[in-house]
Amino acid sequence: MKARPPTFTKFREVQAELDRSGAALFRDADGVESLVIRYPYSIQYIHSYAEDTPFFLGLAEGRLRGSKCRRVKCGFVYATPRGHCMVCGSPTEWVDLPDHGRLHSWTTCHFGSEAFLKETPYNLGLVEFSGVGSLLLVRLKDAVESDLFVGMPVEARFSPNPTYSITDVWFVPSR
Amino acid sequence: MPARSKARAMARPRRRPTAPARVATPPSKGRRVFMVTGGVTKFAKAHPAMDFRLMVKRAYDYALKGIPNLSADRIDGSRISYFSDHFARQLKAASMVQDYLGLNPKGSVRIEWGGATGGECFQAAYEAVASGRMDVCLAAGFETMSRVATWKGNEFIALASDTNFDFPLGGFYTGYYALMVVRHIYEYLRLRKFADVKDEREAQRLAIAEGSRIMSLVSVKNHVNALHNPYAQYPKRLTVEDVLRSEMISYPLTREQICTMSDGAAVAVLCDAERAKEFTDRPVRIIGVGTGTDTMRLADRPFGKVPLLPHERSRDYEDLPYPGVHSFRAGRAAGIEAYRHAGITNPIRELDFLELHDAYASSEIQTYEDLGLCRYGEGYSFVERGDPFLKGIDYGFPVPRAGKIPVNPSGGLIACGHPVGATGLMQGVFAFWQLQETIGKHFGDPTLQLSKPKRGAIHSHAGTGSSVTVSILERGFP
């Protein structure tokens, strides 16, 4: 049994050792040693879509739904639905969104958080719809960085195998 | 039809505008509050030899060392900030800081407000003193981000976006800021500087190239300023080409235009007028505080009217849908409240410098406009004229109006690092040293010391602009 894990003076090397054996010593410029270990941590959350549920069920049926303020004098239409209107506080009702829109803005992500690194590069777009007061953030497919521009007409596509996630819908350039 | 309005008509359908945002928080009526000392640990990629308690203790000891008659028994309580329980993997970490500093059983509250955690902690301590609840309050903050790999850290940060609609698309803050700057560039470079270019894609490419070049000037400024700041994590001499050629993270933002993750801590001691006199002959008064908020989701930012600062007119922005995703309404609201509290009617004339939350070079430019250092749409020319640069420093390109209003003389987040819970307090400490004119003493290098600065602002920013704080500090001695 070894009493002491190996010592390193670069933190990168410490990280590599943790991947190998789970423990390492870091020695700083003053000679101070610190014992560093690996500590795994994983969670399965039980996540309810709650009042947003009809949106995600809609995606599975190939329907894009927003919400509209029920107060006639307000009537604000949201592309990203919300149960209550942020302008006047009234309850909203479900409305179908057009499946065609335009790019309000876009980017191509060459990195992402760990969970999405394997999907890079991917495009994100904020889509605006005629007569709708807010936007919808989506993945853009069938287009590369050099194709995309603000104002570009885009249209919705739906996954035939829904995972009940916002990724069940994506947009592609309109033909 | 002129090119500009034609492009507008094409890209922006008519939509129902919301009511103009009203910002009517009355100015604070509390007691006068002063900052009397502060301390910062050097920000680093990792501090394996110090846990969060020891980092805070080091910054705290440094702060107390400066004032002979300020000892722990004079401190009435604390406000302690850290952003993420995921990074800490230790709930009630603030209790452990209070404990380690030996401040039990005095009162303490943990503060968390995303990226603005440190700025909010500073204001929480302000409120404890202004309200009369405490005479002396410690504000302490830290973050230990080295505890996970960088891309896991990005995932933790992205959990500060809507987990129903935003996170599952890629969970990436740089992506969100890229979306915002692409639109900012569209509004202010494509529709203005490149209004005459007929081909839409060509015009947008030219505008993005121009925006990227100007963002790189900001990155060079902050990295070069930090060469004279021993607390900074990434001081370096860069060229615009270096910045543009660094790795593309999310188009058009490159690695050198983005702050990194850090370990670090910072503390500030705030007190009332009577105690301030007793502790130091160089106190700094906090003359204005402001906070603002906006929707968590970028997609929900409405299109209404610009809330105006005193020196602006509504005709300046007749044609501008606001805030959309190109500007930070929360920053504007925080600025309006802080300026009103401080009696500032024209920030560029009445402030001598700003420590601004430049998590991205893009958001530094967007924030110039939100805080009224220039009009909306003038952020890029503001950089090109050199207004936010320091006088007497060689940046490798001309900065004709350098020194007009230095922004991030310390190097900002891009060069100092961003240990979230400490960052806003670090800004407070750097601003405090500037106003005390003690930069030379604390940095061991007087280069960044401004000449007799009277008033400075610190700006702390969270989420995609979902909460922002602005605090205004003023020299409190003759």
PDB file of N, CA, C and O in Angstrom, chain B residues 7-31:
ATOM      1  N   ALA B   7     -33.647  47.962 -44.496  1.00  0.00           N
ATOM      2  CA  ALA B   7     -33.130  46.813 -43.766  1.00  0.00           C
ATOM      3  C   ALA B   7     -33.964  46.581 -42.520  1.00  0.00           C
ATOM      4  O   ALA B   7     -34.288  45.458 -42.163  1.00  0.00           O
ATOM      5  N   ARG B   8     -34.357  47.660 -41.856  1.00  0.00           N
ATOM      6  CA  ARG B   8     -35.185  47.533 -40.653  1.00  0.00           C
ATOM      7  C   ARG B   8     -36.515  46.860 -40.984  1.00  0.00           C
ATOM      8  O   ARG B   8     -36.941  45.941 -40.314  1.00  0.00           O
ATOM      9  N   ALA B   9     -37.141  47.360 -42.042  1.00  0.00           N
ATOM     10  CA  ALA B   9     -38.460  46.843 -42.403  1.00  0.00           C
ATOM     11  C   ALA B   9     -38.370  45.347 -42.694  1.00  0.00           C
ATOM     12  O   ALA B   9     -39.265  44.579 -42.354  1.00  0.00           O
ATOM     13  N   MET B  10     -37.246  44.961 -43.280  1.00  0.00           N
ATOM     14  CA  MET B  10     -37.117  43.571 -43.644  1.00  0.00           C
ATOM     15  C   MET B  10     -36.960  42.674 -42.412  1.00  0.00           C
ATOM     16  O   MET B  10     -37.548  41.622 -42.308  1.00  0.00           O
ATOM     17  N   ALA B  11     -36.137  43.135 -41.493  1.00  0.00           N
ATOM     18  CA  ALA B  11     -35.752  42.235 -40.412  1.00  0.00           C
ATOM     19  C   ALA B  11     -36.639  42.348 -39.190  1.00  0.00           C
ATOM     20  O   ALA B  11     -36.583  41.522 -38.324  1.00  0.00           O
ATOM     21  N   ARG B  12     -37.434  43.398 -39.118  1.00  0.00           N
ATOM     22  CA  ARG B  12     -38.183  43.573 -37.885  1.00  0.00           C
ATOM     23  C   ARG B  12     -39.669  43.761 -38.159  1.00  0.00           C
ATOM     24  O   ARG B  12     -40.096  44.826 -38.582  1.00  0.00           O
ATOM     25  N   PRO B  13     -40.457  42.720 -37.955  1.00  0.00           N
ATOM     26  CA  PRO B  13     -41.888  42.893 -38.170  1.00  0.00           C
ATOM     27  C   PRO B  13     -42.462  43.837 -37.115  1.00  0.00           C
ATOM     28  O   PRO B  13     -41.867  44.022 -36.064  1.00  0.00           O
ATOM     29  N   ARG B  14     -43.613  44.418 -37.415  1.00  0.00           N
ATOM     30  CA  ARG B  14     -44.261  45.275 -36.422  1.00  0.00           C
ATOM     31  C   ARG B  14     -44.677  44.432 -35.233  1.00  0.00           C
ATOM     32  O   ARG B  14     -45.173  43.335 -35.359  1.00  0.00           O
ATOM     33  N   ARG B  15     -44.438  44.934 -34.084  1.00  0.00           N
ATOM     34  CA  ARG B  15     -44.910  44.204 -32.916  1.00  0.00           C
ATOM     35  C   ARG B  15     -45.421  45.212 -31.903  1.00  0.00           C
ATOM     36  O   ARG B  15     -45.078  46.378 -31.931  1.00  0.00           O
ATOM     37  N   ARG B  16     -46.256  44.695 -31.043  1.00  0.00           N
ATOM     38  CA  ARG B  16     -46.890  45.555 -30.056  1.00  0.00           C
ATOM     39  C   ARG B  16     -45.848  45.978 -29.030  1.00  0.00           C
ATOM     40  O   ARG B  16     -45.268  45.147 -28.349  1.00  0.00           O
ATOM     41  N   PRO B  17     -45.595  47.278 -28.913  1.00  0.00           N
ATOM     42  CA  PRO B  17     -44.604  47.684 -27.915  1.00  0.00           C
ATOM     43  C   PRO B  17     -45.195  47.595 -26.516  1.00  0.00           C
ATOM     44  O   PRO B  17     -46.402  47.767 -26.332  1.00  0.00           O
ATOM     45  N   THR B  18     -44.372  47.291 -25.544  1.00  0.00           N
ATOM     46  CA  THR B  18     -44.846  47.297 -24.169  1.00  0.00           C
ATOM     47  C   THR B  18     -44.753  48.725 -23.638  1.00  0.00           C
ATOM     48  O   THR B  18     -44.146  49.589 -24.260  1.00  0.00           O
ATOM     49  N   ALA B  19     -45.350  48.930 -22.479  1.00  0.00           N
ATOM     50  CA  ALA B  19     -45.265  50.247 -21.859  1.00  0.00           C
ATOM     51  C   ALA B  19     -43.807  50.547 -21.530  1.00  0.00           C
ATOM     52  O   ALA B  19     -43.038  49.633 -21.270  1.00  0.00           O
ATOM     53  N   PRO B  20     -43.407  51.833 -21.574  1.00  0.00           N
ATOM     54  CA  PRO B  20     -42.028  52.157 -21.231  1.00  0.00           C
ATOM     55  C   PRO B  20     -41.719  51.712 -19.801  1.00  0.00           C
ATOM     56  O   PRO B  20     -42.570  51.802 -18.917  1.00  0.00           O
ATOM     57  N   ALA B  21     -40.500  51.195 -19.623  1.00  0.00           N
ATOM     58  CA  ALA B  21     -40.123  50.747 -18.284  1.00  0.00           C
ATOM     59  C   ALA B  21     -40.020  51.950 -17.367  1.00  0.00           C
ATOM     60  O   ALA B  21     -39.348  52.916 -17.690  1.00  0.00           O
ATOM     61  N   ARG B  22     -40.714  51.900 -16.255  1.00  0.00           N
ATOM     62  CA  ARG B  22     -40.635  53.002 -15.299  1.00  0.00           C
ATOM     63  C   ARG B  22     -39.647  52.629 -14.206  1.00  0.00           C
ATOM     64  O   ARG B  22     -39.713  51.568 -13.628  1.00  0.00           O
ATOM     65  N   VAL B  23     -38.727  53.505 -13.971  1.00  0.00           N
ATOM     66  CA  VAL B  23     -37.736  53.255 -12.945  1.00  0.00           C
ATOM     67  C   VAL B  23     -37.923  54.341 -11.909  1.00  0.00           C
ATOM     68  O   VAL B  23     -37.529  55.471 -12.104  1.00  0.00           O
ATOM     69  N   ALA B  24     -38.612  54.002 -10.842  1.00  0.00           N
ATOM     70  CA  ALA B  24     -39.030  55.048  -9.920  1.00  0.00           C
ATOM     71  C   ALA B  24     -38.640  54.760  -8.478  1.00  0.00           C
ATOM     72  O   ALA B  24     -39.251  55.265  -7.553  1.00  0.00           O
ATOM     73  N   THR B  25     -37.619  53.916  -8.299  1.00  0.00           N
ATOM     74  CA  THR B  25     -37.192  53.648  -6.928  1.00  0.00           C
ATOM     75  C   THR B  25     -36.685  54.952  -6.307  1.00  0.00           C
ATOM     76  O   THR B  25     -35.818  55.596  -6.868  1.00  0.00           O
ATOM     77  N   PRO B  26     -37.215  55.347  -5.152  1.00  0.00           N
ATOM     78  CA  PRO B  26     -36.720  56.594  -4.564  1.00  0.00           C
ATOM     79  C   PRO B  26     -35.294  56.418  -4.052  1.00  0.00           C
ATOM     80  O   PRO B  26     -34.931  55.319  -3.646  1.00  0.00           O
ATOM     81  N   PRO B  27     -34.500  57.489  -4.078  1.00  0.00           N
ATOM     82  CA  PRO B  27     -33.131  57.368  -3.580  1.00  0.00           C
ATOM     83  C   PRO B  27     -33.111  56.958  -2.111  1.00  0.00           C
ATOM     84  O   PRO B  27     -34.039  57.262  -1.358  1.00  0.00           O
ATOM     85  N   SER B  28     -32.049  56.258  -1.716  1.00  0.00           N
ATOM     86  CA  SER B  28     -31.910  55.818  -0.327  1.00  0.00           C
ATOM     87  C   SER B  28     -31.952  57.017   0.613  1.00  0.00           C
ATOM     88  O   SER B  28     -31.387  58.063   0.338  1.00  0.00           O
ATOM     89  N   LYS B  29     -32.639  56.846   1.719  1.00  0.00           N
ATOM     90  CA  LYS B  29     -32.699  57.914   2.717  1.00  0.00           C
ATOM     91  C   LYS B  29     -31.911  57.527   3.963  1.00  0.00           C
ATOM     92  O   LYS B  29     -32.097  58.101   5.033  1.00  0.00           O
ATOM     93  N   GLY B  30     -31.050  56.546   3.813  1.00  0.00           N
ATOM     94  CA  GLY B  30     -30.344  56.019   4.981  1.00  0.00           C
ATOM     95  C   GLY B  30     -29.208  56.908   5.464  1.00  0.00           C
ATOM     96  O   GLY B  30     -28.952  57.986   4.923  1.00  0.00           O
ATOM     97  N   ARG B  31     -28.494  56.400   6.466  1.00  0.00           N
ATOM     98  CA  ARG B  31     -27.326  57.103   7.006  1.00  0.00           C
ATOM     99  C   ARG B  31     -26.205  57.140   5.979  1.00  0.00           C
ATOM    100  O   ARG B  31     -26.154  56.309   5.071  1.00  0.00           O
TER     101      ARG B  31
END
